[in-house]
Coordinates of C-alpha atoms in Angstrom, one line a residue:
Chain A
X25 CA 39.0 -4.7 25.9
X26 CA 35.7 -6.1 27.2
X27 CA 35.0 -4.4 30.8
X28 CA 33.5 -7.3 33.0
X29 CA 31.2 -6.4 35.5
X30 CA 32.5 -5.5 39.3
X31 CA 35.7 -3.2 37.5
X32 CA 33.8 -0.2 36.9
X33 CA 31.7 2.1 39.8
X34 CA 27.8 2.9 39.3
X35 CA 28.8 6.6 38.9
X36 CA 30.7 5.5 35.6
X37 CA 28.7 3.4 33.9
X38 CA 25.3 5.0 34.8
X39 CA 26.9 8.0 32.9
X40 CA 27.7 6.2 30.1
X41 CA 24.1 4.5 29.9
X42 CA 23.0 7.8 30.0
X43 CA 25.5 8.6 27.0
X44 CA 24.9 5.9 25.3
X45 CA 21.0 5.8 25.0
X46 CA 20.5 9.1 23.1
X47 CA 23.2 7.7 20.4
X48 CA 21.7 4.5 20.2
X49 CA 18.1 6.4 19.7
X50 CA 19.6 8.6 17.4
X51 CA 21.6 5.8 15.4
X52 CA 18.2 3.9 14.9
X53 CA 16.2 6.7 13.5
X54 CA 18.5 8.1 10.9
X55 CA 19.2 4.1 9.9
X56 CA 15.3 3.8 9.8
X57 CA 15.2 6.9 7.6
X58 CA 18.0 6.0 5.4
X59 CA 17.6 2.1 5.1
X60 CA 13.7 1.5 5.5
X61 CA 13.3 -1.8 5.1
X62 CA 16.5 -3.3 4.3
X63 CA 17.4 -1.5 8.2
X64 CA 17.2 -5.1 9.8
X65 CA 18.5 -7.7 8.0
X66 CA 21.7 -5.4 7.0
X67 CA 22.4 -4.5 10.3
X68 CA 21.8 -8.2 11.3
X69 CA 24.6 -9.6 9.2
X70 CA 26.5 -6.5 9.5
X71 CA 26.4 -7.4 13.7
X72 CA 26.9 -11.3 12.6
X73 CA 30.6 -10.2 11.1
X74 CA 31.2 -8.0 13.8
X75 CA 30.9 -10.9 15.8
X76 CA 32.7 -13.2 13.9
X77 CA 35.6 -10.9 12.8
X78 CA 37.1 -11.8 16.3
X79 CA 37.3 -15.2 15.6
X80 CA 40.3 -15.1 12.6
X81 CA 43.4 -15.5 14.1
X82 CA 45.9 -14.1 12.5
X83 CA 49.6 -15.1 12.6
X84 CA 52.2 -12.5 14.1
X85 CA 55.3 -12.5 14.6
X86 CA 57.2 -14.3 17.5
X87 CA 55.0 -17.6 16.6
X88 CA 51.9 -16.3 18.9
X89 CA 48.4 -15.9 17.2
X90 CA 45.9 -12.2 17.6
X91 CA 42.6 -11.0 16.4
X92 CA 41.5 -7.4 14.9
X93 CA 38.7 -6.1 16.4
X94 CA 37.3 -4.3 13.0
X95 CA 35.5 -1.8 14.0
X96 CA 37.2 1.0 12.2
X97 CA 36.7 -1.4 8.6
X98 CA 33.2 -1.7 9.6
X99 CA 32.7 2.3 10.0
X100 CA 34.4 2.8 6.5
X101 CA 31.8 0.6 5.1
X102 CA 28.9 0.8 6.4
X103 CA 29.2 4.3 7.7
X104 CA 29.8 5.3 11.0
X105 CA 26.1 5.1 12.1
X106 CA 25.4 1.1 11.2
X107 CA 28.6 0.8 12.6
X108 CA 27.6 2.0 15.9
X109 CA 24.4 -0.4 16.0
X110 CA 25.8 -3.2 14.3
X111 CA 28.9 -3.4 16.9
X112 CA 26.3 -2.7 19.8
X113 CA 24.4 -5.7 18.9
X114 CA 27.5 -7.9 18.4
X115 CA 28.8 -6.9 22.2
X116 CA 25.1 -7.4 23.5
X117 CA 25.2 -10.6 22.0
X118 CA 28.6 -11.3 23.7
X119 CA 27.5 -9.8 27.1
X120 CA 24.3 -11.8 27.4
X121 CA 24.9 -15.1 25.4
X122 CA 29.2 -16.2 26.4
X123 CA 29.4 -13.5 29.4
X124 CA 31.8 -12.0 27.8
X125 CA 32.1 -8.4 28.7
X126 CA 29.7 -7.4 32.0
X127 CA 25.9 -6.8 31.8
X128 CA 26.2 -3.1 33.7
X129 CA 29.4 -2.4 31.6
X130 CA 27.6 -2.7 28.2
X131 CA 26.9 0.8 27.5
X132 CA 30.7 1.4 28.8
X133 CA 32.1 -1.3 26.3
X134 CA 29.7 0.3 23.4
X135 CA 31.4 3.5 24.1
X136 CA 34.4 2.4 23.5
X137 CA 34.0 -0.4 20.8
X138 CA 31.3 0.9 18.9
X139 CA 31.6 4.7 19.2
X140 CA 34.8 5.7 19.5
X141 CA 36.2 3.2 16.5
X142 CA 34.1 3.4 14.0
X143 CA 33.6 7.2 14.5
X144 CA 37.6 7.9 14.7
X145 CA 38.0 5.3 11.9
X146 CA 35.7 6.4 9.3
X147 CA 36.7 9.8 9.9
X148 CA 40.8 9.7 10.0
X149 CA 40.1 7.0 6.6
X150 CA 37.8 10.0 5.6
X151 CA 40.4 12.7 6.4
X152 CA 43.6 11.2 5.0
X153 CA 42.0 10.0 1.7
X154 CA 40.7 13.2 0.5
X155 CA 39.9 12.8 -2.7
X156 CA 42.3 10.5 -3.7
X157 CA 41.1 7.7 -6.4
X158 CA 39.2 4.7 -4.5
X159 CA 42.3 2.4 -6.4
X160 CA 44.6 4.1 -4.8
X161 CA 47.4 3.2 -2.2
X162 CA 46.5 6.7 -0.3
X163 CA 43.6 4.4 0.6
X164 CA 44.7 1.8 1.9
X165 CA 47.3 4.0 4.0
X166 CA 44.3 5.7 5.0
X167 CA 42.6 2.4 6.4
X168 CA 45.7 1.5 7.6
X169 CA 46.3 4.5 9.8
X170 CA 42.5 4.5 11.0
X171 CA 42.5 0.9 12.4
X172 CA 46.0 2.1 14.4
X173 CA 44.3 5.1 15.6
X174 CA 41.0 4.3 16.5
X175 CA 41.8 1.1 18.3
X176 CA 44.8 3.2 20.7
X177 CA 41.8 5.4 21.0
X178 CA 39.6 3.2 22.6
X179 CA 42.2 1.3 24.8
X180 CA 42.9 5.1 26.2
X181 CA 39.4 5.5 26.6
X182 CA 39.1 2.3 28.6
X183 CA 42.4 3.1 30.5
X184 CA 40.4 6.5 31.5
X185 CA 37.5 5.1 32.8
X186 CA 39.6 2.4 34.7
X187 CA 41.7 5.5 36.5
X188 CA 39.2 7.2 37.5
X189 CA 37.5 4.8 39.8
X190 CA 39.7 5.2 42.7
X191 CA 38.8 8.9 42.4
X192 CA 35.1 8.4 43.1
X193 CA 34.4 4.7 44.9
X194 CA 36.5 4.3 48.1
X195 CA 35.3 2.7 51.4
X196 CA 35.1 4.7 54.2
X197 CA 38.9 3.6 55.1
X198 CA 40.3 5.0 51.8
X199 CA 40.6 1.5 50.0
X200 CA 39.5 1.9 46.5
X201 CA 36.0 -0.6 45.9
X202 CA 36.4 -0.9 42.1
X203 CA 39.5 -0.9 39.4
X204 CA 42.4 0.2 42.0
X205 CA 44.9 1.9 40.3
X206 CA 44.7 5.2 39.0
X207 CA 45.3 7.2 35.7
X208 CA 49.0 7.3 35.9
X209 CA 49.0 3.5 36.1
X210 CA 45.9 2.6 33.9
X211 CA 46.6 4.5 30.6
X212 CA 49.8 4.0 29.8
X213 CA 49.0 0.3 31.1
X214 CA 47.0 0.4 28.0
X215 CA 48.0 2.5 25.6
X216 CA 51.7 1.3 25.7
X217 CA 49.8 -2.5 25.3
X218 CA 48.0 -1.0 22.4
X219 CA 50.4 1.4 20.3
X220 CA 53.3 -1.4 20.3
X221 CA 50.9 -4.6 20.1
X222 CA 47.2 -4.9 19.2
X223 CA 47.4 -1.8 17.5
X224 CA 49.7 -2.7 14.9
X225 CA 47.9 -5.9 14.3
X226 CA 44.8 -4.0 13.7
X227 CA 46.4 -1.7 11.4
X228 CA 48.0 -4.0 9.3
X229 CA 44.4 -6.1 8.8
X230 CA 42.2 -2.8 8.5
X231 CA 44.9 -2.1 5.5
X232 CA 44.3 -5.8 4.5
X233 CA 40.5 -5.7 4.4
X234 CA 40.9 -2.8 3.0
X235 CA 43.0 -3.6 -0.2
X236 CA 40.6 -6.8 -0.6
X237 CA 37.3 -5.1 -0.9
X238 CA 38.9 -2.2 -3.1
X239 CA 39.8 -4.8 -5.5
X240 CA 37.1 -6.9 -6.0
X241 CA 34.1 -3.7 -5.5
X242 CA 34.7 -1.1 -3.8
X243 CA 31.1 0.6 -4.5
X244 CA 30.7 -1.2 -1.1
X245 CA 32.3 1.6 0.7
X246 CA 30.1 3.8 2.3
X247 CA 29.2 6.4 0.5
X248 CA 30.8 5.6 -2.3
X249 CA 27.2 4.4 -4.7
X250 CA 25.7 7.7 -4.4
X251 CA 29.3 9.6 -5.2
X252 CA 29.3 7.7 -8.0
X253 CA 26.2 8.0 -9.2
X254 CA 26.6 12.1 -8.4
X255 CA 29.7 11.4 -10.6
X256 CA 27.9 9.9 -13.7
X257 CA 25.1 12.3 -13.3
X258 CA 27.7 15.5 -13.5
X259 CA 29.6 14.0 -16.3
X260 CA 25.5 13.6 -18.3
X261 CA 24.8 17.3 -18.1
X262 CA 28.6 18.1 -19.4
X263 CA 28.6 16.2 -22.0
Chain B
X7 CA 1.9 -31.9 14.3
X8 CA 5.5 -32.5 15.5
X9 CA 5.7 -35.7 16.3
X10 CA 6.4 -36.8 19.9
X11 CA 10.3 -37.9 19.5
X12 CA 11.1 -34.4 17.7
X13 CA 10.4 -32.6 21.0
X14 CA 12.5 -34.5 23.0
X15 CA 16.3 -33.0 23.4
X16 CA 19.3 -34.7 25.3
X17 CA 19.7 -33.1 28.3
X18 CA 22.9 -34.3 28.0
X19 CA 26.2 -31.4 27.3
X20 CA 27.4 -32.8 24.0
X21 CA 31.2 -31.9 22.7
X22 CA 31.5 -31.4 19.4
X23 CA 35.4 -30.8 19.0
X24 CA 36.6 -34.3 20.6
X25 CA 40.4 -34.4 18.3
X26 CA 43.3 -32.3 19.9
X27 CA 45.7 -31.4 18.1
X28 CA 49.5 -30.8 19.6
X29 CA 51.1 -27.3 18.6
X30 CA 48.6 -25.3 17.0
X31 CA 49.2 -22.2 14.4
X32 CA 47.0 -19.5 13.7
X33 CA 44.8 -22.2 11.8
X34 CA 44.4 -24.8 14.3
X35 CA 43.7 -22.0 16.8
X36 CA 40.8 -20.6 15.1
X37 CA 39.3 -23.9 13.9
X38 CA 39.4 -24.8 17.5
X39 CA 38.1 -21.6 18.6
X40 CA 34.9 -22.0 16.1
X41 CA 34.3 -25.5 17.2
X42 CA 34.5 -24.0 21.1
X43 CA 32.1 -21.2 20.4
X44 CA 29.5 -24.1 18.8
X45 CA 30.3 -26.4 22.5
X46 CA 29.1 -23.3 24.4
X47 CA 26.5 -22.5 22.4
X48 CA 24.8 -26.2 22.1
X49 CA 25.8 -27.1 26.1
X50 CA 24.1 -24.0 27.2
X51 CA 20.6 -24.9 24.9
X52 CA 20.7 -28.3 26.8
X53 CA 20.9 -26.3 30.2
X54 CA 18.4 -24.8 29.3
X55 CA 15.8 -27.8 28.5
X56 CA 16.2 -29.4 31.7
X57 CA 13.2 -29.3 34.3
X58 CA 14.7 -26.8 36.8
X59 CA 13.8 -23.9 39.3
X60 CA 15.0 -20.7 36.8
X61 CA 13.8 -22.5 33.7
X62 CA 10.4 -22.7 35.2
X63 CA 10.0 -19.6 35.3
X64 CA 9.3 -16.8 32.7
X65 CA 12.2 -15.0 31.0
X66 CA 10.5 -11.5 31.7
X67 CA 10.3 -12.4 35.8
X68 CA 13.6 -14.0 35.2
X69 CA 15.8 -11.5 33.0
X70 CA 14.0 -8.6 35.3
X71 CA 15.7 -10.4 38.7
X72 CA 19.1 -11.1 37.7
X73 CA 19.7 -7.4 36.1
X74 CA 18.5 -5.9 39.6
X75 CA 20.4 -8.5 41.6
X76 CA 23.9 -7.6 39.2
X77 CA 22.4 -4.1 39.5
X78 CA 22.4 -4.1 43.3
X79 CA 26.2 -6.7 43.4
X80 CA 27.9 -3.9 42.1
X81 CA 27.1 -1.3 44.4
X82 CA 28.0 -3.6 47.7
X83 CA 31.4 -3.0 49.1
X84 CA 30.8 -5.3 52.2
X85 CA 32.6 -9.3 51.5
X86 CA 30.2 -10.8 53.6
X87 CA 27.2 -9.8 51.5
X88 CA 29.4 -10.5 48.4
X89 CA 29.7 -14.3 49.7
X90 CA 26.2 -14.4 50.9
X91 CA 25.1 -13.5 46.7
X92 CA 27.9 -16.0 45.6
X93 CA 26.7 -18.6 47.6
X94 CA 22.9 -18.0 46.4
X95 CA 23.9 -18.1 42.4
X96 CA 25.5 -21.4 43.8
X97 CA 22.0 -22.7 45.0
X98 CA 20.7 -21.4 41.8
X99 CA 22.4 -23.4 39.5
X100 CA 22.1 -26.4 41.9
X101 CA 17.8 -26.0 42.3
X102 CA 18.3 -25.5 37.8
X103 CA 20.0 -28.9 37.6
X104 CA 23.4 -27.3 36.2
X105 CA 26.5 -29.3 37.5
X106 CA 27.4 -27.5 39.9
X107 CA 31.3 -28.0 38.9
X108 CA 30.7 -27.1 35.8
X109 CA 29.1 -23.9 36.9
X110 CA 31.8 -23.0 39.0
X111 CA 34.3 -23.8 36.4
X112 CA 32.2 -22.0 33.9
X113 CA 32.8 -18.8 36.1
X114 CA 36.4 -19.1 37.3
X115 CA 38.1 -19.8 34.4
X116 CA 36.9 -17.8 31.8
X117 CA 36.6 -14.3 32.8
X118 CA 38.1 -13.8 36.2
X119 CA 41.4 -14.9 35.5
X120 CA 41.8 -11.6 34.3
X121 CA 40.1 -9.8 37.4
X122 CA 43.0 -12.1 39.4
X123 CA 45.7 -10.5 37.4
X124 CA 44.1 -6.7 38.2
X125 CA 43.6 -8.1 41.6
X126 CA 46.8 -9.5 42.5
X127 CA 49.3 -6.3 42.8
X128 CA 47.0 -4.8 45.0
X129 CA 47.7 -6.9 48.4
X130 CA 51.1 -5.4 48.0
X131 CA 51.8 -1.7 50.0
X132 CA 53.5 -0.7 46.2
X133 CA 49.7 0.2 45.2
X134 CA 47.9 0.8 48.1
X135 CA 49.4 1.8 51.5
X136 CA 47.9 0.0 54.3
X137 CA 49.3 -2.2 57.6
X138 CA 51.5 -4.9 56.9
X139 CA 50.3 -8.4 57.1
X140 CA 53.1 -10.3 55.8
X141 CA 56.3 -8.7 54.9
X142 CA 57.8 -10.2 51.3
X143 CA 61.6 -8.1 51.0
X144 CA 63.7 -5.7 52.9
X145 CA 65.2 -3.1 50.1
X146 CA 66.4 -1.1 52.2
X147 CA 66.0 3.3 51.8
X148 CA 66.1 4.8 48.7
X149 CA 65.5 1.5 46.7
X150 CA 63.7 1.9 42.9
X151 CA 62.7 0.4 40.1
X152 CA 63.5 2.6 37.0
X153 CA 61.7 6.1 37.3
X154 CA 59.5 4.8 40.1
X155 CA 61.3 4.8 43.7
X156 CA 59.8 1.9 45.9
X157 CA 59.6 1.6 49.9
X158 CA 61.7 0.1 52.1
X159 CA 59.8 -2.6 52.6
X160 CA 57.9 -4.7 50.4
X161 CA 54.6 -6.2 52.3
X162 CA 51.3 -7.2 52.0
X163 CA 48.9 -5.0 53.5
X164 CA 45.8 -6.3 55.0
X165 CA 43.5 -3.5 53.5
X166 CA 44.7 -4.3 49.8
X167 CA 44.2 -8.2 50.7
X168 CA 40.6 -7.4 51.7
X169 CA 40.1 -5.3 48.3
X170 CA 41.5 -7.5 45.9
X171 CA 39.3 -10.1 47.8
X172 CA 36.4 -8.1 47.6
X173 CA 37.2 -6.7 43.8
X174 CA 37.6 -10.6 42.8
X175 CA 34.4 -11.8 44.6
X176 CA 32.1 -9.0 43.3
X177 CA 33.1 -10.1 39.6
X178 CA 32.5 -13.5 40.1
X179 CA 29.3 -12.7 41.3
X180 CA 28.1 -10.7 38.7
X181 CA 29.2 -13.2 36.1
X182 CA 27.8 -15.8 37.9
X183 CA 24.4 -14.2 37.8
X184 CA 25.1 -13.5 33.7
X185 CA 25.7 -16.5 33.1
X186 CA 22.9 -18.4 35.1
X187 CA 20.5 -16.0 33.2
X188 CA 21.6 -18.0 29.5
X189 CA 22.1 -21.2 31.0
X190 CA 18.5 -21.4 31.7
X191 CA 17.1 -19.9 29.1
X192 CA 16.9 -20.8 25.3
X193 CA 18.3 -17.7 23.2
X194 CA 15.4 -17.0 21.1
X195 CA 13.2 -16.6 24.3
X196 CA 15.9 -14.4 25.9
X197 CA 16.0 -11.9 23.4
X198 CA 12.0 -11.7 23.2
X199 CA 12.5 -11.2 27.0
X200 CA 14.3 -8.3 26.3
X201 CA 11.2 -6.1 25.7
X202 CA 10.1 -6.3 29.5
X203 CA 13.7 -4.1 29.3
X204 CA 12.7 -1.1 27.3
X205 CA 14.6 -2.8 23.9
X206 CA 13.0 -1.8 21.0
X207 CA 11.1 -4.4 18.3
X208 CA 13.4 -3.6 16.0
X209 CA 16.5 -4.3 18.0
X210 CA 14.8 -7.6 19.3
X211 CA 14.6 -8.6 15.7
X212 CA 17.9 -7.6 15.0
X213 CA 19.4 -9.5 17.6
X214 CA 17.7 -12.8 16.6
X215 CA 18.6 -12.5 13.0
X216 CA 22.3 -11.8 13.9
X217 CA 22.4 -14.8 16.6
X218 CA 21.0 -17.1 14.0
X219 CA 24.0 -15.6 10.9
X220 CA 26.6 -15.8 13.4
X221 CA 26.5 -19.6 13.0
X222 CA 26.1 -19.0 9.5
X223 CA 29.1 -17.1 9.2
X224 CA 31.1 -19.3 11.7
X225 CA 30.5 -22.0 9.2
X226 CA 31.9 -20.4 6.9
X227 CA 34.9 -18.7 8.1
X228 CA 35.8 -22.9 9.7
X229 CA 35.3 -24.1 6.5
X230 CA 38.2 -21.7 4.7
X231 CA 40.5 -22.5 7.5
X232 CA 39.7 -26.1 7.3
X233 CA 40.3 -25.8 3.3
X234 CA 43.5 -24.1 4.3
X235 CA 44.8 -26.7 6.4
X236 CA 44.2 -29.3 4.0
X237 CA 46.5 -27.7 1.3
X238 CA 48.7 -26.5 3.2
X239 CA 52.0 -28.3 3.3
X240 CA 55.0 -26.3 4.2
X241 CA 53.3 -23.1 6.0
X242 CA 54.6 -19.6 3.7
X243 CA 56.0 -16.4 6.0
X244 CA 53.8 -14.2 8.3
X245 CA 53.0 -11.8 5.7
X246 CA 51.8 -14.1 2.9
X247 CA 49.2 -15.1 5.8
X248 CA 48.2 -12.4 7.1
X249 CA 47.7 -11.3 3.9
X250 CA 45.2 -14.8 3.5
X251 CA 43.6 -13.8 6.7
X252 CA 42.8 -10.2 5.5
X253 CA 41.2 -11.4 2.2
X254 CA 39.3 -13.9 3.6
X255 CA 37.9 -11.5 6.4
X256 CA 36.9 -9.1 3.0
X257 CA 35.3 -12.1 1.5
X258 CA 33.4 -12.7 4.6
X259 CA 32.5 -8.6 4.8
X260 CA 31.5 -9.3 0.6
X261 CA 29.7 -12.1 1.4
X262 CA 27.8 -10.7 4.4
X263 CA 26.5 -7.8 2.7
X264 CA 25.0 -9.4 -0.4
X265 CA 23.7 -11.9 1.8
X266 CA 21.9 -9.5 3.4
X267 CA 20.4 -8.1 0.4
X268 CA 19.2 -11.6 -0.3
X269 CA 17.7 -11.8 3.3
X270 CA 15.9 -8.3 2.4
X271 CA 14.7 -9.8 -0.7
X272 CA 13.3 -12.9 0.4
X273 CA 11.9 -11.0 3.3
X274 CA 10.1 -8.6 1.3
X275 CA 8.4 -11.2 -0.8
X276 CA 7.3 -12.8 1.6
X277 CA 5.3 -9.5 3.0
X278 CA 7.6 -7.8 5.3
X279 CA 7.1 -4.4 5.2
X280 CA 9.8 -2.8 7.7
X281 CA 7.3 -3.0 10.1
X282 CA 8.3 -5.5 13.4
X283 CA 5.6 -7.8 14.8
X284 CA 7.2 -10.0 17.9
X285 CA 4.9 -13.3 18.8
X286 CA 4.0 -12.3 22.4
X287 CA 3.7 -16.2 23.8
X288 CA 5.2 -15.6 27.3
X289 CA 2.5 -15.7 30.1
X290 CA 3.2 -14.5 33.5
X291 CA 1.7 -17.0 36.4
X292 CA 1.2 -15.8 40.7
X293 CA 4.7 -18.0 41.1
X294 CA 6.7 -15.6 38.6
X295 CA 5.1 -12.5 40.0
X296 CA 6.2 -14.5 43.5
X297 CA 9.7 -15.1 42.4
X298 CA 10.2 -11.7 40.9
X299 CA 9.4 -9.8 43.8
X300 CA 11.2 -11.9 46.0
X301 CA 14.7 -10.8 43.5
X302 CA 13.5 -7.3 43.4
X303 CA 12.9 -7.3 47.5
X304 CA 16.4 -9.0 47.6
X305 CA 17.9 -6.2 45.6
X306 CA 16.5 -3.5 47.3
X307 CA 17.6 -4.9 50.8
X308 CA 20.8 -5.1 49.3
X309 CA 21.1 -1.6 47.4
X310 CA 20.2 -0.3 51.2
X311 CA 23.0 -2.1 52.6
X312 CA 25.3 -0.9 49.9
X313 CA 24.0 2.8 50.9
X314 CA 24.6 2.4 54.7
X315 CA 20.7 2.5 55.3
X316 CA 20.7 -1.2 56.7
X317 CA 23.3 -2.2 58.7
X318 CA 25.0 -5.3 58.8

């Protein structure tokens, strides 16, 4: 899922720099607001799992070996905003210290990694839970249903900006200069890799991570503190 | 005072993993997997102690260069420039005292293995029409392979040849110019660099904190598979492990967030305030102003190629 350098056009991914930098400035401000002083080293070791996350392997069938990619856990607890920052500085970190992923793909490969999942994650979690009990197995479906989604999200999103760059970068003899094959080719390329494969995988340890943390505190979920505390505070001026 | 034998490093790459294991499960992988990030990691801080041309000079000039010279690789569509930039990362890493092999491996095997699968179906007319260079099967008319109908003829075509050469040789550029940039320089000092960039304080903080956890956390997560291993004698089904591999990813999540309430803690009382101050110890001499203009004229000549305003 990490774009290298060289596959995507300067059309593309100067237009998702110039996405990119108004969410980033955004992100940082409302953090700055919200966390004050504790903005840093949160997002730090928030950036250090994000990082790390890749590096379980998990078993699946068939004898092979995968890795989740976790973004759509990390929006449901730390809120879709860390999760955006937190993710960004992981994949900087992978860009500029293994060269994994390409320097002028960054904002592209932020897009999709640390937009698009923990946005659709937390959301679709946020969605299908309702107001169902944090104990309950609504919950974990929901987690379960948001690390599917949100990954298959992103791969389409990848496979779209890999199609369209026969459309605008081709020499002057028609040969495409960047990713060669187009749309029709690209996203089912790899959304059919992603809804019968990774997808799975990362639905199944979403759920996992998922059941984990509701058992042993699940006032780490976002949001879920200050509900809580709304909660003891309505039951006080009841009673 | 640090005494003299303190500052000296080996210059040396050192291996940290030296057992191999035969058949590896999930376990194995990702013990091996830690103990390959930690390789990379320590072989590239030697690299970047060693008394060469980019580690001479300062991270600003450097970090500034290599971004306009990636910058200006991706927009060239011409192979000869492409070879011309390859061959000048290659006397790069030669005048910075990098093995030269191990550079080149460095690039080719990790990342464009991938860019050779994307690159391969293209030399064939299935993809891209073109003239036929070589021709690999007669089908015959009215030949297909499920819903998609293929030509007569199967053949390579000499335009897709020249694009997947040209597709694989622009990604190996670019990654070699990455990866010369933390070769040569020690991680701390690259991320300080990143100011000359437009980053933000806090960001540059943030970045440093996280590098430094990462190896925390790696730790960590090696130690739980190594504790694993250890008790494990008959390995249970897939579920029962993935179901490990979940909790122990929550425990990490658990673990990383109180942690960084600690951090915040200690932080505080020891006066931080939210406010960012960054140590501004870089200072920029007549031979990085030299060497950064020479990058930045390099770029530019090569953006104008890219555009058609020089010719080649």
């Amino acid at each position: 899922m990490h774009i290298p350098d060289g596959y995507l056009g300067p059309y593309t991914y100067i237009a998702l720099w110039i996405i990119m930098i108004p969410i980033w400035y955004y992100a940082g401000n409302k953090l700055g607001r919200e966390l004050k002083s504790r903005q840093v080293p949160l997002l730090a070791l928030a950036a250090a799992f994000s990082f790390v996350i890749m590096m379980f392997n998990v078993p699946i069938p068939g004898g092979s070996t995968g890795h989740a990619v976790g973004a759509a856990i990390i929006g449901i607890v730390l809120g879709p905003w860390a999760g955006v920052i937190a993710i960004s500085v992981a994949l900087v970190l992978q860009a500029l210290m293994f060269g994994d992923g390409g320097i002028t793909a960054i904002a592209a490969n932020c897009f999709n990694m640390a937009v698009i999942m923990p946005f659709s994650g937390y959301y679709i979690y946020k969605f299908i839970s309702g107001s169902a009990p944090l104990a309950s197995s609504r919950r974990i479906i929901a987690a379960a249903v948001a690390g599917y989604v949100s990954l298959a999200l992103a791969a389409t999103s990848t496979g779209i900006m890999f199609g369209i760059q026969p459309l605008l970068h081709k020499s002057a003899e028609g040969v495409p200069l960047y990713m060669p094959y187009s749309l029709n080719i690209t996203v089912p390329a790899m959304l059919l890799e992603h809804i019968f494969g990774f997808s799975i995988l990362e639905a199944v340890i979403t759920a996992l991570i998922f059941v984990y943390i509701q058992k042993t505190d699940s006032s780490l979920l976002y949001g879920e503190k200050e509900m809580a505390i709304e909660r003891k505070r309505k039951k006080g001026t009841t009673a | 005072m640090i005494p003299n034998w303190m500052n000296q490093a080996d210059v040396q790459p050192c291996h940290c993993s030296t057992v191999r294991h035969g058949k590896k499960g999930f376990v194995g992988k990702t013990i091996d997997g830690i103990l390959g990030f930690l390789d990379e990691a320590f072989l590239s801080e030697t690299f970047s102690r060693r008394p060469g041309l980019l580690q001479s000079l300062d991270p600003r000039a450097k970090l500034v260069s290599i971004l306009a010279l990636i910058f200006a690789t991706s927009l060239i569509g011409d192979l000869r420039v492409l070879v011309f930039i390859y061959a000048l990362t290659l006397l790069l890493s030669y005048k910075s005292k990098i093995d030269i092999g191990f550079f080149v491996k460095r690039v080719w095997l990790f990342i464009p293995i991938f860019a050779g699968i994307i690159a391969l179906p293209m030399v064939f007319n299935i993809f891209l029409p073109g003239d036929p260079l070589y021709i690999v099967a007669y089908l015959g008319a009215g030949a297909h392979l499920g819903p998609f109908s293929l030509p007569d003829n199967i053949f390579i075509t000499r335009q897709g040849t020249m694009a997947a050469i040209i597709f694989t040789v622009r990604v190996a550029a670019c990654v070699s110019a990455v990866v010369l940039l933390f070769l040569t320089t020690p991680q701390q000092i690259l991320f300080k660099s990143l100011r000359t960039v437009g980053v933000p304080k806090i960001y540059v903080l943030t970045l440093q904190m996280a590098y430094r956890y990462i190896f925390l956390l790696m730790d960590m997560v090696r130690e739980m598979y190594v504790a694993k291993k250890a008790r494990t004698i008959r390995s249970r089904g897939i579920m029962d492990d993935q179901k490990w591999v979940g909790g122990r990813i929550g425990y990490t999540l658990v673990r990383s967030l109180s942690m960084s309430e600690k951090v915040h803690m200690a932080m505080m009382s020891r006066g931080f305030s939210g406010e960012v101050h960054i140590m501004q110890e870089f200072k920029m001499t007549n031979r990085d102003y030299l060497y950064g203009a020479l990058a930045i004229s390099i770029s530019l000549v090569l953006v104008m190629i890219s555009q058609n305003i020089i010719r080649v």
